[in-house]
Structure formats: structure tokens, C-alpha cells
Amino acid sequence: MQVYDAPLRDMRFVLNELHQDDGFGDLPALAEFTPDLTDAVLEEAARFAREVLLPINRSGDEEGCHIDNGVVRTPAGFREAYSAFREGGWTALAADPEWGGQGLPETVNKLVEEMICGANISFGLYPGLTHGATTAIESHAADELKQAYLPKMVSGEWTGTMCLTEAHCGTDLGLLRTKAVPQADGSYRITGSKIFISAGDHDLTENIIHLVLARLPDAPRGVKGISLFLVPKYLPRADGTPGQANGVSCANIEHKMGLKASATCQMNFEDSTGWLVGAPNKGMEAMFTMMNTERVSVGVQGLGVGEAAYQAAVWYARERIQGRSLSGPKRPDLAADPIIVHPDVRRMLMTMRAYNEGCRAVGNWVSRAIDAERHSEDAEVRQHAADFVALMTPVVKALFTDYGFETANLAVQTYGGHGYIRESGVEQYARDARITMIYEGTNGIQALDLVGRKLPANMGRLLRTFFHPVSAFIEENGGEGPLKRMVEGLQQAFGALQLSTAKIAEKGMKDPEEAAAAATDYLRLLGLVAMGYCFAKAAKIAAAKLAEGGNDAAFYQAKIATAAFFFDRILPQTSACFLAIKAGKKSMMGLDEAAF
Ligand SMILES: Cc1cc2nc3c(=O)[nH]c(=O)nc-3n(C[C@H](O)[C@H](O)[C@H](O)COP(=O)(O)OP(=O)(O)OC[C@H]3O[C@@H](n4cnc5c(N)ncnc54)[C@H](O)[C@@H]3O)c2cc1C
């Protein structure tokens, strides 16, 4: 059964308690967003997710999107839900007030995104991509374009897309063929076909604004010859209302494994009018603004689905009775005990819980840095925060989505055969979560970004933003009690990370394939250390709160229990990562290609 209820207590914990000493300082620009205010936003978002988005999650999966007389139709209830979402001001939550946004901190926005995707990830894609598109327009477009498009996109009247992929080019965008021809009036004519375009067409809004990668005539080959264009579905009239159709059409909707209520479209642009965003041949830079925003958001999508899957699994593990507890019957009044008594079921539930709480804690840490990068008054802090965000973006994207899928898969396993049957609703989570590991750059590409670009950047400066707080925490917290064991575990894993970093730097310098062969294990290792750091800090705070007394003891006890499980059962994965990195590329690349 799909039972999503936003984990508000844990969200308040990461937001208001866990990262107060994160080194990014106070942000006066965000001072008006007091805990009381942000709490009210989170409560209302949780209600919206539970009451409006959750009820159309399963029906949306069953019905999917379809084309009706050339128009893409979303499943029943999506139009009404989107109108309510827009009227509630949710599309404008984190946008700049200059364009009608509410300017809420990213720390709060990402928690709201988690709720939306936990309740209904397909729905989340429509406003999610719009947010990414507005970020790119805001950072790179000319003023007239900003004035004409941003207010309508921020208010949610119009949605946005990102049109990169073509049939022959996904990861390697240097191969793309869509053309842009300059016109005398300063506009461009765009012609080409894109595939897999999320929210490429739909019936939720009166206009759709596409950000399209294309090549100018005589552009250099490869990624150095790509430019970015803004192409509306309908050309706005002088009064801003949508006017003439602009040669943009949806040729087909992709038939997918999951995410069925999100319209993934094959889009044709035929002599469509567009305007350049950013400089000619610098489209990748502009697009990266959008992609980086989206990459963190896709990580949060994985976490959202993971949380929903966990909640469904807990619900079922309490309901389903099979077998007796090995330590004696727990419900002698029933024919058997609920399966939650069995160690293997506990293993699954605790694993899911630890992944979710760990990712939420790391995600909030990164969100704080995003806020500091935007709003700190101190240039050094802004640079420090930007370095940390750049380092952690591929980690958030890949780690959270790997674990989101694993969590969904564990939920299916918790349900046994019933999990494989559609009625249970949990197999949808596995199908929906799977794509998050692929789009916005596959997780393998995220790992290459981390190892190939982020580690060597500025002589390791980015990495130091992560290494310094972790090593300082280890030094300051050698203490006694349960924390001692956790800090020792963290220290060991951190040591493995430092050694792996040195090994990759040394071997990778001589042979780039060595660095590439280590990349996925390295990303996992770094992500686990980040989670370990957050869990150790969380356990320390929880222990202090318990010592103080108060009426929230159950939450803090559970936090320590989850942290203990993480250190016993999940952090040891770092040893396997270390050994794999140490082994190098030899056995991975040794088999002759012809032997496959
Ligand atoms: C549901 C859905 C929604 C999508 N939404 C959008 C959207 O809104 N806009 C958009 O533009 N695109 C979108 N995409 C496309 C998506 O971003 C691409 O599918 C993805 O980037 C991978 O490209 P590809 O499918 O062509 O795989 P390929 O690039 O062919 O990759 C195949 C495999 O090879 C690996 N690989 C490729 N190159 C390398 C390399 N250099 N080193 C190591 N490994 C490599 C990849 O990691 C992958 O495992 C969507 C896709 C789907 C399925």
C-alpha cells in the first residue's frame, strides 16, 4: 500500500539541529525565514503531498499519458493537482523575489521537493524542470528574455523543459545535430528532433518554454560548438499571452518502465523561432547551470521515492503475519507474528531507514552550502560553499539515486510475492526510482565527473572543503561511550578515503583509465564517509538531548539506534570500495574485447 506521510520530525532535525556548525556562518539575507515560518511551510507541503499528490500516484501510473488529437494528456487528476500546486504558490517557493518568487532557502525547498517526489515523482518532474530552466535563464539570458519569460515560469503559468538528448547522442552531446540559423531580427530558426524530453508536451499549462541545445552554422565540432536557445511552444503576443504556434510538436510519447504519469516526449522543432541564451558556442556552460541544479534535485527524487518505499515496507511488516519470532511468540493472540519480528526483515527495514536518514542529512548539508553560495556576505565563504557544492553535486545525484532504487527494491522484497504484484503499489517505486540513476547524466558519468574534474580542480581545493570538517570532527570527538565506536569507524573509513584519493591521483596521472576504473567505488566511498560524518554528529546531538531530558526522547533514541546500525552494517561497505579501488583497472579491462 502507498502510505506516504512526510518525515517531518527528521526533516526538522536536519534543518534546525544537525548542521548549525557547518562553517557557512549566518546568512542575514535569509534571517526572516525563522524555524516557525519554515515549519509552517513544511507542514503545509506535507499536507499537500499526502492529500493531493499521493492519491493520484498509483492511478497516474496505471493510466499514464496519452496523445489525444495531437495534444499530450496527463492522467486524471493531474491538471487539478497542478492548478492547486500553482495557486498554492509552490512553483515560486525558492525562486528569486525579483521574478515573483518567495526566495525560500534551498534547505527548505529541497525538503519540499523530497515530499513531492515521495508522494508522486511523476508529478514532481513538471515543476522540477521548470525550476531548473528558470535558473539557466536567470543566469545567462538577455534581460528582455528574462522579463518576458521568468515571471510566467516562476508563477507556474508556463512550464520549462531541457532539450539535450537526440537519438544518436545522450552522454556525448558533442554529437548533436539540431541546427540554429541566425535571422536578421536577432532571433534564430531551430530545426531538429529531440528524444526523451520530460514534460516536452502536456495539458497542464497554456505554454511550454523549451531550452534547446543546437549548433550554429560553422560552429566548431563537438561540445565546443553547442549553443543554447529558448524556444517557446507558442510565441508570446505583445501583451504576453501565448500567440502563434511555433513549429514545436510532440511526435510520440515514450513507453517507459516507470514514471508513467510524466510525459517523456519525442519533440520536433521545425523552423521554430528561438533566442540565444548565453554566448554563441557556450551553450554547455549555460546548460550546466540548469543541469547542476537538476542533479541535486534528481538525487532528492531518489531519496523521496526511497522514503515512500520505506514507509510502505514498515506498514506491511506490521500487518503481515508469518512465522514466529525466534525469541518466542510476540503476538500469541494471532496465528503468527508480524514479519517485523524477524531479523532479516529488520535488516531490510533498518537498511532502508539508514539510507534515507543518511541521505537526508547529507542533502541538507549540501543545501546549506547552496544557500551560502547565493547569500553569504563574505566572498570567501561564498567561494568555499561553491567549492563544496561542486564537489558534492555528483555524489548527491549518484549516491541518493543508487540508494533510492536499492531501498525501493528492498521494499518489494519485504512484501515478498505481494511486492511483485501491482496491487501492492510497491513495485511502482522500483520502476519509478530506476530512471533517477540514468537521467541527468548516468551515475557512472557522475562518478567520472567527481574523479576526473572535481578531485583535480584547483589542486584539490574542492576536496578540502569536505576533508577539513570531517577530520576536525574526528579529532575533537575521540571520547567515550557509543560515540567512541562511531568515531573510530568514521576514522577508519576516512583513512580509506584519503588513501584512495592519493592512489587515484598517482595512478590516474599516468593512466586516465585507472582513475575511471576507480570512479564508481570512489564516489560510493566518499558518499559513505559523508553519511558517517552526519550520523556521528547526529548521534552526538541526540545523546546530548537525551542527557538534557525533555519530551522527544523516542526520536533521539531512534536516531542513535539508526546511527549504530549504519556504523555496524553499512559503513563497512567502505572496505570493499577501498579494496576494489586498490585492485586497479587490470581485471576490469584485461579481458580481450572479442571474448565478450
Ligand atoms: C524517462 C527519461 C526522461 C528523460 N528526460 C530528459 C530530458 O528532459 N531532457 C533530455 O535532454 N534528456 C532526457 N533524458 C535522456 C537522458 O538524460 C539520457 O538517457 C542519459 O543522459 C543517457 O544517455 P543515453 O540514454 O543516450 O545513454 P548512452 O549515452 O548511450 O550511454 C549508455 C551507457 O554507456 C555509458 N557511457 C556512455 N559514455 C560513457 C563514457 N564516456 N564513459 C563511461 N561510460 C559511458 C553510460 O553511463 C550508460 O551506462 C531522459 C531519459 C529518460 C529515459
XYZ file of C-alpha atoms and ligand atoms in Angstrom:
649
model
C 0.000 0.000 0.000
C 1.185 3.541 -0.721
C 1.062 5.383 2.613
C 3.425 8.350 2.284
C 3.499 10.840 5.143
C 6.415 13.310 5.092
C 9.009 12.510 7.798
C 8.621 15.948 9.362
C 10.446 15.236 12.606
C 13.590 14.103 10.829
C 13.295 17.000 8.400
C 13.157 19.466 11.307
C 16.162 17.741 12.811
C 18.375 18.138 9.747
C 17.087 21.657 9.177
C 17.310 23.102 12.690
C 19.654 20.919 14.725
C 22.209 18.944 12.738
C 24.230 21.425 10.729
C 24.308 24.548 12.872
C 28.139 24.464 12.967
C 28.656 23.851 9.236
C 31.152 26.687 8.774
C 28.980 28.607 6.333
C 28.074 31.168 9.001
C 24.848 33.135 9.423
C 23.041 34.325 6.342
C 21.319 37.642 7.186
C 19.538 37.585 3.801
C 17.607 34.518 4.980
C 17.065 35.646 8.590
C 13.349 36.254 8.026
C 12.860 32.509 7.466
C 12.625 31.560 11.122
C 12.053 27.955 12.225
C 8.405 28.831 12.951
C 7.908 30.078 9.417
C 9.727 27.220 7.701
C 7.898 24.754 9.902
C 4.560 26.108 8.710
C 5.756 25.705 5.086
C 6.865 22.117 5.713
C 3.562 21.240 7.462
C 1.535 22.629 4.578
C 3.721 20.923 1.957
C 3.322 17.640 3.835
C -0.452 18.069 3.793
C -0.420 18.855 0.059
C 1.745 15.824 -0.678
C -0.460 13.499 1.369
C -3.876 14.817 0.364
C -3.405 15.977 -3.234
C -0.389 14.212 -4.791
C -0.401 10.774 -3.149
C -3.976 9.870 -4.195
C -3.076 10.270 -7.901
C 0.284 8.479 -7.750
C -0.931 4.962 -8.400
C -3.808 5.949 -10.718
C -1.336 8.070 -12.696
C 0.944 5.043 -13.040
C -1.940 2.862 -14.229
C -3.313 5.394 -16.717
C -0.111 7.036 -17.983
C -0.032 9.868 -20.509
C -1.507 9.663 -23.968
C -1.820 11.729 -27.140
C -5.305 12.888 -27.987
C -5.738 14.740 -31.301
C -2.112 15.783 -31.284
C -2.254 17.011 -27.671
C -0.497 15.226 -24.813
C -2.913 14.477 -21.972
C -1.749 13.819 -18.430
C -3.636 11.258 -16.302
C -6.869 12.096 -14.471
C -6.385 14.481 -11.575
C -3.049 15.916 -12.718
C -4.495 19.128 -14.149
C -6.434 19.841 -10.968
C -3.423 18.984 -8.797
C -1.160 21.235 -10.853
C -3.644 24.139 -10.610
C -3.804 23.699 -6.835
C 0.000 23.489 -6.702
C 0.356 26.693 -8.663
C -2.343 28.559 -6.760
C -0.699 27.497 -3.511
C 2.468 29.293 -4.645
C 4.576 26.106 -4.609
C 6.120 26.744 -8.036
C 7.587 30.015 -6.717
C 8.942 28.705 -3.439
C 12.683 29.016 -3.981
C 12.656 31.427 -6.921
C 14.093 34.925 -6.766
C 11.588 37.537 -5.477
C 12.637 39.746 -8.417
C 10.661 37.390 -10.659
C 7.783 36.794 -8.268
C 9.407 34.047 -6.211
C 9.296 33.664 -2.459
C 13.067 33.278 -2.092
C 12.857 30.493 0.483
C 16.143 28.872 1.486
C 17.234 25.877 -0.559
C 17.401 23.908 2.703
C 13.620 24.155 2.919
C 12.982 23.881 -0.812
C 14.841 20.580 -1.107
C 12.795 19.113 1.755
C 9.624 20.161 -0.055
C 10.976 18.578 -3.257
C 11.579 15.372 -1.303
C 7.937 15.379 -0.178
C 6.597 15.998 -3.679
C 8.665 13.139 -5.121
C 7.848 10.847 -2.186
C 4.163 11.338 -2.859
C 4.300 11.462 -6.659
C 7.621 11.642 -8.517
C 5.944 11.840 -11.936
C 4.107 14.989 -10.884
C 7.321 16.411 -9.442
C 9.014 16.472 -12.840
C 6.677 19.117 -14.294
C 7.526 21.910 -11.810
C 11.003 20.468 -11.160
C 12.302 21.014 -14.684
C 10.727 24.458 -14.771
C 12.770 25.422 -11.719
C 15.962 24.263 -13.454
C 15.060 26.119 -16.658
C 14.367 29.386 -14.803
C 17.766 29.092 -13.111
C 19.528 28.872 -16.501
C 17.508 31.761 -17.968
C 18.127 33.889 -14.888
C 21.882 33.281 -15.020
C 22.508 33.514 -18.767
C 19.671 35.081 -20.790
C 19.381 38.671 -22.004
C 17.222 40.989 -19.940
C 14.298 41.088 -22.413
C 14.048 37.296 -22.311
C 14.102 37.306 -18.525
C 11.344 39.931 -18.396
C 9.219 38.091 -20.949
C 9.528 34.572 -19.562
C 10.628 34.392 -15.941
C 7.515 35.825 -14.219
C 5.245 33.360 -16.045
C 7.539 30.419 -15.378
C 8.047 31.283 -11.717
C 4.288 31.635 -11.214
C 3.860 28.232 -12.864
C 1.641 29.629 -15.643
C 4.190 28.220 -18.083
C 6.485 25.236 -17.561
C 10.027 24.637 -18.863
C 11.994 21.758 -20.343
C 15.569 20.884 -21.171
C 16.073 19.525 -24.676
C 19.507 17.929 -24.965
C 19.123 14.313 -25.994
C 18.872 13.155 -29.626
C 18.524 9.585 -30.848
C 22.239 9.276 -31.596
C 23.523 11.385 -28.707
C 22.882 11.071 -24.989
C 26.010 11.216 -22.862
C 28.132 12.538 -25.717
C 26.381 15.801 -26.516
C 29.194 16.733 -28.859
C 27.394 14.576 -31.456
C 24.209 16.615 -31.532
C 22.809 17.793 -34.863
C 19.908 20.177 -34.202
C 20.566 23.362 -36.171
C 20.088 27.037 -35.393
C 20.167 29.590 -38.213
C 20.515 33.305 -37.342
C 17.820 35.694 -38.607
C 18.090 39.382 -39.430
C 15.964 40.344 -36.396
C 18.379 38.702 -33.955
C 16.284 35.541 -33.487
C 17.219 32.049 -34.767
C 15.387 29.313 -36.655
C 15.747 25.979 -34.872
C 15.324 22.654 -36.684
C 15.899 19.174 -35.309
C 14.494 16.238 -33.343
C 14.972 15.552 -29.671
C 14.027 12.395 -27.783
C 13.254 11.587 -24.134
C 12.155 15.132 -23.299
C 10.481 15.211 -19.888
C 7.349 17.375 -19.831
C 8.024 18.115 -23.528
C 4.294 18.473 -24.044
C 1.309 18.258 -21.689
C -2.041 19.809 -20.857
C -1.144 21.446 -17.536
C -0.261 24.921 -18.817
C -1.036 27.161 -21.777
C 2.599 27.449 -22.883
C 5.826 25.432 -22.566
C 9.282 27.000 -22.762
C 11.978 24.743 -24.196
C 15.677 25.231 -23.598
C 17.209 23.615 -26.663
C 20.821 22.758 -27.434
C 21.656 23.316 -31.101
C 24.513 24.157 -33.462
C 25.068 27.415 -35.276
C 26.250 27.267 -38.902
C 30.045 26.849 -38.972
C 30.134 26.021 -35.257
C 33.234 24.079 -34.177
C 32.750 20.313 -33.954
C 32.000 18.643 -30.620
C 30.846 20.256 -27.378
C 32.682 23.487 -28.197
C 30.166 24.170 -30.963
C 26.935 23.933 -28.979
C 24.680 26.876 -28.183
C 21.564 27.161 -26.031
C 18.249 28.575 -27.263
C 14.963 29.463 -25.679
C 12.126 28.174 -27.854
C 8.509 28.650 -26.726
C 5.745 26.297 -27.848
C 3.640 29.379 -28.628
C 5.208 32.740 -29.430
C 4.055 35.288 -26.849
C 1.984 38.233 -28.162
C 2.842 41.820 -27.217
C 0.575 41.519 -24.155
C 2.427 38.373 -23.052
C -0.348 35.885 -23.807
C 0.536 32.837 -25.961
C 0.002 33.553 -29.643
C 1.063 31.811 -32.833
C 2.199 28.160 -32.764
C 5.998 27.958 -33.150
C 6.623 24.756 -35.124
C 7.147 22.692 -31.973
C 5.358 19.352 -31.870
C 5.354 16.104 -29.938
C 5.800 13.197 -32.359
C 5.325 10.490 -29.751
C 5.312 9.666 -26.059
C 7.932 7.144 -24.947
C 6.605 3.873 -23.433
C 8.555 3.506 -20.235
C 9.304 1.125 -17.378
C 8.030 3.643 -14.806
C 7.423 7.350 -14.272
C 4.390 6.820 -16.454
C 2.487 9.953 -15.493
C 5.421 12.107 -16.598
C 5.159 12.751 -20.342
C 8.523 11.814 -21.873
C 8.279 13.140 -25.421
C 9.919 12.939 -28.806
C 9.958 16.573 -29.831
C 10.277 18.009 -33.313
C 11.400 21.588 -33.938
C 10.653 22.719 -37.484
C 11.954 26.192 -38.263
C 10.926 27.184 -34.755
C 11.805 30.681 -33.621
C 14.261 30.782 -30.737
C 16.580 33.181 -28.948
C 20.129 32.633 -27.861
C 20.719 32.126 -24.126
C 24.294 32.960 -23.165
C 27.105 33.383 -25.689
C 27.303 31.580 -29.069
C 29.025 28.167 -28.735
C 28.877 28.430 -24.932
C 25.633 26.508 -24.595
C 27.121 23.810 -22.403
C 28.092 26.391 -19.773
C 24.551 27.750 -19.680
C 23.075 24.268 -19.709
C 25.332 23.199 -16.858
C 23.708 25.830 -14.640
C 20.456 24.006 -15.187
C 21.976 20.540 -15.030
C 23.745 21.163 -11.740
C 20.526 22.412 -10.153
C 18.726 19.419 -11.585
C 21.381 16.925 -10.496
C 20.909 17.762 -6.833
C 17.145 17.648 -7.371
C 17.361 14.232 -9.035
C 19.285 12.964 -6.001
C 16.425 14.250 -3.876
C 13.952 12.438 -6.157
C 15.736 9.176 -5.321
C 15.503 9.965 -1.618
C 11.809 10.876 -1.888
C 10.912 7.570 -3.527
C 13.168 5.731 -1.043
C 11.292 7.261 1.900
C 7.916 6.351 0.407
C 9.122 2.781 -0.203
C 10.394 2.527 3.383
C 7.095 3.702 4.818
C 5.178 1.200 2.703
C 7.522 -1.577 3.861
C 7.132 -0.669 7.554
C 3.363 -0.604 7.175
C 3.381 -4.069 5.595
C 5.886 -5.562 8.045
C 3.495 -4.689 10.889
C 0.413 -6.032 9.068
C 1.677 -9.242 7.528
C 1.790 -12.214 9.875
C 4.084 -15.162 9.021
C 6.075 -17.475 11.302
C 7.022 -16.963 14.899
C 9.746 -14.817 16.389
C 12.900 -16.829 17.144
C 12.919 -15.287 20.635
C 9.411 -16.559 21.410
C 5.947 -15.505 20.166
C 5.316 -11.781 20.219
C 1.622 -11.929 19.313
C 0.315 -15.174 20.837
C -3.201 -13.869 20.217
C -2.573 -14.222 16.456
C -1.905 -17.320 14.338
C 1.616 -15.986 13.659
C 3.758 -12.946 14.471
C 4.025 -9.877 12.232
C 7.069 -10.246 9.982
C 8.685 -7.171 11.588
C 9.920 -9.516 14.368
C 12.266 -11.417 12.007
C 15.947 -10.370 11.875
C 16.113 -10.478 8.093
C 13.086 -8.212 7.780
C 14.675 -5.869 10.347
C 17.852 -5.892 8.260
C 15.876 -4.634 5.293
C 13.912 -2.023 7.235
C 16.971 -0.698 9.064
C 18.957 -0.527 5.827
C 16.215 1.492 4.138
C 15.884 3.752 7.156
C 19.625 4.361 7.410
C 19.927 5.142 3.690
C 17.058 7.628 3.884
C 18.173 9.395 7.052
C 21.804 9.459 5.936
C 20.957 10.902 2.526
C 18.588 13.465 4.055
C 21.350 14.644 6.390
C 23.954 14.900 3.608
C 21.401 16.573 1.308
C 20.666 19.239 3.869
C 24.373 19.889 4.368
C 24.746 20.495 0.618
C 21.606 22.650 0.547
C 23.091 24.850 3.270
C 26.113 25.346 1.064
C 23.874 26.261 -1.898
C 22.264 28.929 0.287
C 25.659 30.209 1.460
C 26.963 30.321 -2.112
C 23.992 32.529 -3.054
C 23.541 34.642 0.037
C 26.682 34.885 2.176
C 28.007 38.418 2.549
C 31.564 37.081 2.762
C 33.227 36.378 -0.603
C 35.489 33.725 0.916
C 32.523 31.854 2.360
C 30.739 32.071 -0.991
C 33.758 30.521 -2.733
C 34.134 27.862 -0.050
C 30.439 26.979 -0.342
C 30.605 26.914 -4.157
C 33.556 24.500 -3.977
C 31.678 22.208 -1.624
C 28.541 22.227 -3.803
C 30.609 21.469 -6.925
C 32.302 18.541 -5.174
C 29.125 17.089 -3.715
C 26.719 17.522 -6.653
C 27.726 14.257 -8.408
C 27.764 12.483 -5.034
C 24.233 13.601 -4.166
C 22.974 12.668 -7.619
C 24.515 9.200 -7.789
C 24.552 8.065 -4.155
C 20.982 9.106 -3.364
C 19.569 7.557 -6.521
C 21.533 4.303 -6.131
C 20.213 4.041 -2.590
C 16.724 5.203 -3.583
C 16.480 2.322 -6.036
C 18.013 -0.138 -3.580
C 15.501 0.971 -0.966
C 12.595 0.532 -3.381
C 13.942 -2.908 -4.249
C 14.153 -3.830 -0.547
C 10.552 -2.691 -0.121
C 9.493 -5.150 -2.839
C 11.457 -7.869 -1.019
C 9.782 -7.005 2.294
C 6.402 -7.605 0.651
C 7.541 -10.975 -0.747
C 5.428 -12.144 -3.709
C 2.862 -9.463 -2.921
C 5.501 -6.857 -3.680
C 5.822 -8.170 -7.215
C 2.066 -7.887 -7.758
C 0.917 -4.484 -8.977
C -1.894 -4.118 -6.428
C 0.583 -3.700 -3.574
C 1.820 -0.435 -5.098
C 5.474 -1.001 -4.132
C 6.712 -2.347 -7.453
C 5.890 1.119 -8.829
C 8.537 2.579 -6.531
C 11.205 0.297 -8.007
C 10.141 1.146 -11.564
C 9.907 4.868 -10.835
C 13.214 5.078 -8.955
C 15.188 3.276 -11.666
C 15.342 6.218 -14.061
C 16.872 8.529 -11.453
C 20.133 6.579 -11.808
C 20.131 7.254 -15.551
C 18.909 10.733 -16.442
C 20.762 13.991 -15.792
C 23.959 12.108 -16.611
C 24.124 8.431 -15.656
C 25.590 7.600 -12.271
C 28.710 6.306 -13.984
C 29.161 9.730 -15.575
C 28.653 11.407 -12.180
C 31.498 9.294 -10.801
C 33.740 10.319 -13.708
C 32.854 13.960 -13.053
C 33.874 13.551 -9.408
C 37.161 11.815 -10.117
C 38.108 13.430 -13.417
C 37.047 17.035 -12.818
C 36.238 17.726 -9.197
C 39.179 15.993 -7.475
C 41.960 17.613 -9.508
C 40.269 21.044 -9.707
C 42.368 23.850 -8.185
C 44.943 21.425 -6.802
C 42.399 19.576 -4.659
C 40.781 22.718 -3.212
C 37.237 21.350 -3.615
C 38.067 18.181 -1.749
C 39.480 20.104 1.187
C 36.024 21.624 1.874
C 34.940 18.090 2.717
C 38.107 16.698 4.286
C 38.571 19.548 6.781
C 35.264 19.311 8.673
C 35.436 15.505 8.758
C 38.994 15.375 10.116
C 38.227 18.175 12.629
C 35.194 16.239 13.885
C 37.247 13.056 14.298
C 39.963 14.928 16.201
C 37.514 16.649 18.522
C 35.390 13.599 19.291
C 37.652 10.738 20.300
C 35.600 10.488 23.578
C 33.956 7.633 25.407
C 30.624 5.801 25.139
C 28.722 4.841 21.961
C 30.144 7.823 20.058
C 33.685 6.464 20.501
C 32.910 3.409 18.389
C 31.262 5.527 15.719
C 34.156 7.972 15.546
C 36.591 5.055 15.264
C 34.554 3.638 12.389
C 34.468 7.034 10.728
C 38.207 7.462 11.196
C 38.908 4.121 9.538
C 36.631 4.885 6.588
C 38.098 8.373 6.267
C 41.582 6.866 6.220
C 40.487 4.579 3.367
C 39.154 7.619 1.522
C 42.402 9.545 1.950
C 44.478 6.592 0.760
C 42.155 6.032 -2.198
C 42.388 9.707 -3.154
C 46.182 9.525 -3.159
C 46.140 6.272 -5.151
C 43.787 7.664 -7.791
C 45.799 10.879 -8.084
C 49.020 8.923 -8.512
C 47.799 6.208 -10.899
C 45.314 8.427 -12.729
C 48.005 10.932 -13.607
C 49.842 8.283 -15.621
C 46.818 6.441 -16.930
C 43.344 8.096 -17.038
C 41.734 4.663 -17.381
C 42.959 3.852 -13.865
C 41.074 6.845 -12.444
C 37.983 5.980 -14.484
C 38.076 2.362 -13.300
C 38.074 3.561 -9.669
C 35.413 6.252 -10.092
C 32.184 4.498 -9.061
C 33.757 2.903 -5.969
C 35.365 6.203 -5.049
C 32.071 8.084 -5.267
C 30.416 5.476 -3.039
C 33.302 5.638 -0.565
C 33.129 9.422 -0.330
C 29.346 9.317 -0.015
C 29.506 6.763 2.800
C 32.062 8.860 4.692
C 29.767 11.886 4.289
C 26.865 9.852 5.680
C 29.058 8.544 8.505
C 30.101 12.066 9.442
C 26.451 13.167 9.531
C 25.346 10.115 11.530
C 28.140 10.563 14.104
C 27.210 14.228 14.517
C 23.538 13.293 14.769
C 24.252 10.666 17.439
C 26.286 13.182 19.418
C 23.472 15.737 19.320
C 20.895 13.078 20.179
C 22.937 11.876 23.173
C 23.207 15.453 24.466
C 19.470 15.984 24.054
C 18.704 12.765 25.906
C 21.034 13.803 28.724
C 19.170 17.116 28.991
C 15.844 15.295 29.318
C 12.738 16.584 27.528
C 9.811 15.008 25.798
C 11.321 13.969 22.476
C 13.342 11.042 23.788
C 11.874 8.472 21.386
C 13.120 10.430 18.360
C 16.657 10.833 19.726
C 16.868 7.198 20.857
C 15.796 6.090 17.393
C 18.407 8.398 15.849
C 21.174 6.784 17.900
C 19.864 3.297 17.059
C 19.834 4.069 13.330
C 23.321 5.581 13.545
C 24.574 2.460 15.362
C 23.128 0.262 12.606
C 24.752 2.444 9.969
C 28.179 2.086 11.586
C 27.786 -1.673 12.154
C 26.206 -2.693 8.903
C 26.587 -0.081 6.184
C 29.784 1.862 6.712
C 31.826 -1.383 6.330
C 30.947 -1.176 2.612
C 33.806 1.331 2.506
C 36.335 -1.506 2.994
C 35.028 -3.215 -0.131
C 35.210 0.067 -2.048
C 38.790 0.581 -0.893
C 39.868 -2.915 -1.941
C 38.221 -2.508 -5.337
C 39.960 0.841 -5.887
C 43.279 -0.652 -4.813
C 42.900 -3.525 -7.288
C 43.021 -1.027 -10.156
C 41.835 -1.490 -13.727
C 43.668 -4.698 -14.613
C 40.959 -7.329 -14.131
C 38.284 -4.856 -15.319
C 39.943 -4.109 -18.646
C 42.033 -7.264 -19.077
C 39.574 -9.436 -20.976
C 40.002 -9.062 -24.709
C 37.026 -7.248 -26.265
C 36.494 -10.108 -28.683
C 35.905 -12.503 -25.771
C 32.691 -10.756 -24.648
C 12.404 8.921 -18.652
C 13.515 9.735 -19.231
C 13.471 11.119 -19.114
C 14.488 11.897 -19.691
N 14.383 13.264 -19.659
C 15.254 14.003 -20.417
C 15.045 15.405 -20.616
O 14.131 16.005 -20.061
N 15.899 16.064 -21.439
C 16.934 15.452 -22.069
O 17.650 16.097 -22.801
N 17.171 14.129 -21.884
C 16.352 13.394 -21.087
N 16.552 12.043 -20.924
C 17.732 11.429 -21.539
C 18.762 11.010 -20.517
O 19.356 12.129 -19.913
C 19.772 10.079 -21.225
O 19.085 8.865 -21.457
C 21.035 9.857 -20.444
O 21.785 11.038 -20.362
C 21.920 8.780 -21.047
O 22.045 8.914 -22.434
P 21.736 7.657 -23.380
O 20.427 7.107 -22.986
O 21.906 8.075 -24.777
O 22.840 6.593 -22.982
P 24.322 6.494 -23.622
O 24.962 7.830 -23.609
O 24.253 5.763 -24.881
O 25.033 5.593 -22.530
C 24.871 4.164 -22.465
C 25.774 3.635 -21.354
O 27.143 3.930 -21.637
C 27.730 4.668 -20.583
N 28.652 5.665 -21.133
C 28.439 6.495 -22.179
N 29.514 7.261 -22.386
C 30.422 6.933 -21.465
C 31.751 7.378 -21.138
N 32.336 8.363 -21.827
N 32.377 6.799 -20.101
C 31.783 5.828 -19.377
N 30.548 5.365 -19.638
C 29.874 5.913 -20.659
C 26.576 5.317 -19.836
O 26.888 5.580 -18.464
C 25.493 4.253 -19.979
O 25.635 3.275 -18.979
C 15.579 11.250 -20.326
C 15.622 9.860 -20.395
C 14.600 9.108 -19.891
C 14.655 7.619 -20.062
